[in-house]
Structures are given as C-alpha cells and as structure tokens.
Tab-separated table of C-alpha atoms in Angstrom:
chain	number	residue	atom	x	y	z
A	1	UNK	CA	107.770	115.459	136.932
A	2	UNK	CA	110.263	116.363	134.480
A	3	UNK	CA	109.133	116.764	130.849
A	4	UNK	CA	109.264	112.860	128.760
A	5	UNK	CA	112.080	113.859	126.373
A	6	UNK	CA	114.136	111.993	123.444
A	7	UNK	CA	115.951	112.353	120.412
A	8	UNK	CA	112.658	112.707	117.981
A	9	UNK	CA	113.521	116.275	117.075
A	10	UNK	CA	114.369	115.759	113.404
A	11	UNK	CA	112.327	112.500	112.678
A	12	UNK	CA	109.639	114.591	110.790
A	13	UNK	CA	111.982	116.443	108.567
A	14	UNK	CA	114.290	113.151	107.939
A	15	UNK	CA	113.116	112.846	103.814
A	16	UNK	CA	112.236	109.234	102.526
A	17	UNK	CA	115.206	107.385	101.361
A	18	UNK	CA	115.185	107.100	97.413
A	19	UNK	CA	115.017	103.326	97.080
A	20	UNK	CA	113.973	100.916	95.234
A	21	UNK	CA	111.052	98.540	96.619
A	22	UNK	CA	111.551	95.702	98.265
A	23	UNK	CA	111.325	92.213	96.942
A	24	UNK	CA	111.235	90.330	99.437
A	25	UNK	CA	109.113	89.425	102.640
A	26	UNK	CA	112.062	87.968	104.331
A	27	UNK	CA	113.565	89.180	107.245
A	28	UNK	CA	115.996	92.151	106.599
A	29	UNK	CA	119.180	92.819	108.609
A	30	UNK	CA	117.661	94.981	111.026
A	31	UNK	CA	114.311	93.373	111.446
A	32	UNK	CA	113.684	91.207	114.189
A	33	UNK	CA	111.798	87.908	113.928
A	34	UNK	CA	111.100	84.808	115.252
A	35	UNK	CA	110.055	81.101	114.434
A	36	UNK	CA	111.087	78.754	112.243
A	37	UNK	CA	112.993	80.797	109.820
A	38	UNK	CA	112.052	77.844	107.296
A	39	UNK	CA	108.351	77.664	107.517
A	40	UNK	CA	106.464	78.096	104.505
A	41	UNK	CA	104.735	80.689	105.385
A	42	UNK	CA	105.805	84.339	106.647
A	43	UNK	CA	103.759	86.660	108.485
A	44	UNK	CA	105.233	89.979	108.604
A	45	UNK	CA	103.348	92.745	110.857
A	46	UNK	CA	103.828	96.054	110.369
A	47	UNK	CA	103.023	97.701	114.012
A	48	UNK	CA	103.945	101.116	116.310
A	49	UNK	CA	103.674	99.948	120.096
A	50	UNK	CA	102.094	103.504	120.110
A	51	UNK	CA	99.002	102.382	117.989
A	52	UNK	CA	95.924	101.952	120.249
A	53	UNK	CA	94.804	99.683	117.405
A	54	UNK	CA	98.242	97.859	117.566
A	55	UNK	CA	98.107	97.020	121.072
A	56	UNK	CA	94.858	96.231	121.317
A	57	UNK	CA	95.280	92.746	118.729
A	58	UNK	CA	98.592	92.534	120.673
A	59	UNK	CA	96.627	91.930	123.882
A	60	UNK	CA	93.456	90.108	122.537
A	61	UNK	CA	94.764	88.361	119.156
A	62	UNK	CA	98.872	87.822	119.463
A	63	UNK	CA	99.116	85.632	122.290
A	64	UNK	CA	96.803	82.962	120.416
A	65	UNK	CA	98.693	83.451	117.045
A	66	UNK	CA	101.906	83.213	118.667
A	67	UNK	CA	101.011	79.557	120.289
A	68	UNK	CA	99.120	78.257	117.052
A	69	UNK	CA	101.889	79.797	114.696
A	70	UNK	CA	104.896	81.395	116.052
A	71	UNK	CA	105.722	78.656	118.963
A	72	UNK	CA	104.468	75.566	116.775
A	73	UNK	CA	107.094	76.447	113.752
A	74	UNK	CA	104.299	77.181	111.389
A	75	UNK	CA	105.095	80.713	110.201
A	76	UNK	CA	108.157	83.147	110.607
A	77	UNK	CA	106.986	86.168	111.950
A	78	UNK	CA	108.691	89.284	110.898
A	79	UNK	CA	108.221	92.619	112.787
A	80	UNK	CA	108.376	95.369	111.363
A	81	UNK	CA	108.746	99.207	113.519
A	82	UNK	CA	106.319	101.797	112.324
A	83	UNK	CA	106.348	105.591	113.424
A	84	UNK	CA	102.708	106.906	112.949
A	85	UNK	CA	100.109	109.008	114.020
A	86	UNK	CA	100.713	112.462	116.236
A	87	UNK	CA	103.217	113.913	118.038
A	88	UNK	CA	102.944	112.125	121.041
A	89	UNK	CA	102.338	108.625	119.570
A	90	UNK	CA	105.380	109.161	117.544
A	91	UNK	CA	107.315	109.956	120.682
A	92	UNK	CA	106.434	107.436	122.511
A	93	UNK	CA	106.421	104.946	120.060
A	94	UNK	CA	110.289	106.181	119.108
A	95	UNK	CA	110.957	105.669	123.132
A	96	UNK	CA	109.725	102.156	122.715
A	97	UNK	CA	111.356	100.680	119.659
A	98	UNK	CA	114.730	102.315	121.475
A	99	UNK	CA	114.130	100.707	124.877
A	100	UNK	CA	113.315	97.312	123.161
A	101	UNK	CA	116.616	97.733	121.086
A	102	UNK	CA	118.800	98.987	123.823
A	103	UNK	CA	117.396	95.939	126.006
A	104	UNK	CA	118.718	93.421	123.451
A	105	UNK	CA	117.514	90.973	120.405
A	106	UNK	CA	116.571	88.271	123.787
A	107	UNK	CA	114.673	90.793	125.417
A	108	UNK	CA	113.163	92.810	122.012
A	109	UNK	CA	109.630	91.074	122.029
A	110	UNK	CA	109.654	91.092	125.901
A	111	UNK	CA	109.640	94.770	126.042
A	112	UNK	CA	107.641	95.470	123.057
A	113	UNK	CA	104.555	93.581	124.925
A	114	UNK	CA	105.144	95.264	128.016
A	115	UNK	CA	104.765	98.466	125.786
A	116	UNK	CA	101.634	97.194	124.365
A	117	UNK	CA	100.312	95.678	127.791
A	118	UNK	CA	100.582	99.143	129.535
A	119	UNK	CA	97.948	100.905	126.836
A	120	UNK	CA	95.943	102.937	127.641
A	121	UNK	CA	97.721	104.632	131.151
A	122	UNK	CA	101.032	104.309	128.630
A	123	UNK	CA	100.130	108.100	127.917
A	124	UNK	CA	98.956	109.100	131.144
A	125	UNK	CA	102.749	108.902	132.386
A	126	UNK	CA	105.106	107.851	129.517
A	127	UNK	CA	108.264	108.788	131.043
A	128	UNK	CA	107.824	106.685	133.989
A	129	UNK	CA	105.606	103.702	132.254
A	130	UNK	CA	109.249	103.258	130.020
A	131	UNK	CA	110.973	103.890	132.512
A	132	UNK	CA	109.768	101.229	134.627
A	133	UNK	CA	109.695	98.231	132.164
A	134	UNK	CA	113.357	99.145	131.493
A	135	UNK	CA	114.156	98.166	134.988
A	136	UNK	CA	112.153	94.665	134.886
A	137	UNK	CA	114.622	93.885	132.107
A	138	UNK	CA	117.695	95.023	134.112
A	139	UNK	CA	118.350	98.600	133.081
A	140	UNK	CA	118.269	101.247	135.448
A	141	UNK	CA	117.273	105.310	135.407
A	142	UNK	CA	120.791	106.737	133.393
A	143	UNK	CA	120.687	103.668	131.283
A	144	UNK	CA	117.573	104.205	129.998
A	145	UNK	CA	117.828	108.126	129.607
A	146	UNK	CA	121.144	107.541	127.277
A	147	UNK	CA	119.253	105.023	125.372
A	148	UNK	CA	116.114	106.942	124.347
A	149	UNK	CA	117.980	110.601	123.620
A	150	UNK	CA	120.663	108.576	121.324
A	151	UNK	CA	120.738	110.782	118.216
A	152	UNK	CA	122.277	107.400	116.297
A	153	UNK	CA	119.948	105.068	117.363
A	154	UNK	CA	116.840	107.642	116.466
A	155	UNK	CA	118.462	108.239	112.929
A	156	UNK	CA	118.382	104.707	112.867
A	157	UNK	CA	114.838	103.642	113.682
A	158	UNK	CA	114.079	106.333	111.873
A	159	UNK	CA	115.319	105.026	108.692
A	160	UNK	CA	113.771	101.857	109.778
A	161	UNK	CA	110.268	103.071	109.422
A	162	UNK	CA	110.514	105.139	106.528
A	163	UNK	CA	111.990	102.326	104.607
A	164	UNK	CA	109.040	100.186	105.562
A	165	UNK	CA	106.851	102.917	104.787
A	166	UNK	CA	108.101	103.747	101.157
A	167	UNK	CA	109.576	100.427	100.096
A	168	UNK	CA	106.633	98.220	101.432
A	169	UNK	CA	103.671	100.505	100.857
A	170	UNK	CA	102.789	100.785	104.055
A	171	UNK	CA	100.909	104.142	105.550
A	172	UNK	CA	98.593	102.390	108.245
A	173	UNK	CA	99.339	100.138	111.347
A	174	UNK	CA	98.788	97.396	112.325
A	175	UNK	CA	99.568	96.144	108.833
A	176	UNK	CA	100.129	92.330	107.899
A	177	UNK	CA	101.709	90.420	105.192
A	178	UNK	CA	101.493	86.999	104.339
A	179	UNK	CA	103.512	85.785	102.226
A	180	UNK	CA	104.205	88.585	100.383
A	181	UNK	CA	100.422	90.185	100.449
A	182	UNK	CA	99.088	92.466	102.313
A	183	UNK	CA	95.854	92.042	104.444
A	184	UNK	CA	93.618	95.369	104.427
A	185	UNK	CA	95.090	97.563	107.510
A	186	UNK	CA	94.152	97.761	110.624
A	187	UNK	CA	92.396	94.838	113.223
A	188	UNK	CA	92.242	91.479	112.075
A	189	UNK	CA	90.921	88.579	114.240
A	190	UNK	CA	92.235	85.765	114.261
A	191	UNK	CA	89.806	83.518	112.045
A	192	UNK	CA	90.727	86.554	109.684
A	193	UNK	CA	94.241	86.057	109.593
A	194	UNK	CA	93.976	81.608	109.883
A	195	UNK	CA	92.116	82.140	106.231
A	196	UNK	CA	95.187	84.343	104.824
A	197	UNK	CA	97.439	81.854	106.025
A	198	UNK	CA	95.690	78.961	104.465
A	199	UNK	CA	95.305	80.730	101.163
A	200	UNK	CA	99.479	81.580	101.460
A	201	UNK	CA	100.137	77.635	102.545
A	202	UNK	CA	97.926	76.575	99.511
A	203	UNK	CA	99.887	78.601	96.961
C-alpha cells in the first residue's frame, strides 16, 4: 500500500497572518455556504472533517438542522475549514478540504459528508477511503493524486484555517456562531443550538 502522502509539509511552520479581526459573520470570498443568503440569522460552523467530534454531530445532529434550517431558508450556514489536532488528523483533514475543493463549489458539501460519514475506518485506510469518494464524484486515481499534493492549493487552505483561527478566535472544533456569537466548543445537540438561534432571531 503505498504511503497516504500530500502537500502538508510546511503547514505547521506557515506563521499566522498579521491581521486584523474580523467583523463580520458573513460569508467571506473563500468560504462556502449555503441557504438563504438573506435569512436573519447566520450559523457559521467552524469544523475539520478530521474531528471525531466533528463528524460525529455531522452524522447524528446536521442532517436534522439542515432540513429545519438550511433547506427551509431559515439560516445561512457558513462553513468554515479548520486544521486541528495531530499529525494525522491534520493530514487527513488537509486531504479532505482539497478533495472537496478540487471536486467543485456543487459537489463541496457532498464530499465533505462523505468525509464525515466514513469516520471511524477514515483512518484505518485514508489513502484509499479519499480516494474512493473522489471517484463517486467523477474524479479518478491521477486526478485525485494532483489535487491533494498541490503545493498552491495547501498554501491556500492553509491560510484558510489560520485566518479563522486568529481572526475569529477559534482554537477548538466543532465551533458555532450565531449571529456573530460563539456557542461553547465542541458537541451541541440540537435543542442546544434551536435555543441559540431563537435568542439570535429575537435580537
């Protein structure tokens, strides 16, 4: 089996980018999102699809927050691409994020659940667990080697998630926002996160 390489070599010694904070819970440039871009309210997660934790509310709490919220035009839900944890969950959480941007802004959310869904064998065979949900969205084996070992697109996503780190004060995953403010880190159910909503609609 060959070794599950890609272009993470430098993320640890990229420094954090000297700016200033954020203002905003909107959707940046290079964030992706969806829902009703208009809603009152927006959720923003902060997430790794190598967090245990992460993929855990992805499989027991997203798919009901995505029908109540997401689908109905309630909320605009921002995601946000965190690199935490070890070696290997960086890694594989780098591989991830590139796959899902290399697939396309259609596909992005597509192959970020399939990333979460595949917890916890993801780390029994990384290499192949990617490699296989890049073909189910069209890509095959060279594609998907160029895409996670591009040195631009690492510098990239690295920039991504130190920028959320630094500018948005965040050093845990899963993290949400609502609004603007920050639940505590970590698991939230989904009562939890229907009573931060209501406070943010109520403002």
């Amino acid at each position: 089996m060959r070794p599950f390489q890609i272009a993470v070599a430098a993320v640890l010694s990229l420094s954090l980018a000297a700016c200033h904070k954020a203002r905003t819970f909107e959707a940046l440039p290079d964030d992706m999102d969806m829902g009703n871009k208009a809603a009152k309210v927006t959720v923003v997660e902060y997430a790794s699809v190598g967090c245990p934790v992460c993929a855990r509310w992805q499989k027991e709490v997203y798919p009901a927050f995505k029908s109540k919220y997401i689908d109905s035009g309630k909320v605009h839900y921002v995601f946000r691409e965190m690199l935490v944890g070890g070696g290997s969950e960086v890694t594989v959480a780098a591989a991830g994020f590139l796959l899902a941007r290399c697939a396309g802004k259609d596909k992005y959310f597509a192959v970020n659940d399939a990333v979460f869904a595949s917890h916890p064998g993801l780390y029994d065979a990384p290499r192949e667990t990617l490699l296989g949900i890049a073909k189910q969205v069209g890509m095959n084996e060279d594609e998907f080697t160029k895409c996670v070992t591009d040195e631009k697109q690492m510098t990239a996503l690295n920039d991504r998630a130190q920028r959320n780190a630094k500018e948005h004060e965040v050093d845990a995953t899963p993290t949400f926002e609502i609004n603007g403010k920050k639940m505590e880190p970590g698991y939230h159910t989904l009562d939890q996160i229907d009573a931060a909503i209501a406070a943010a609609s109520s403002d």
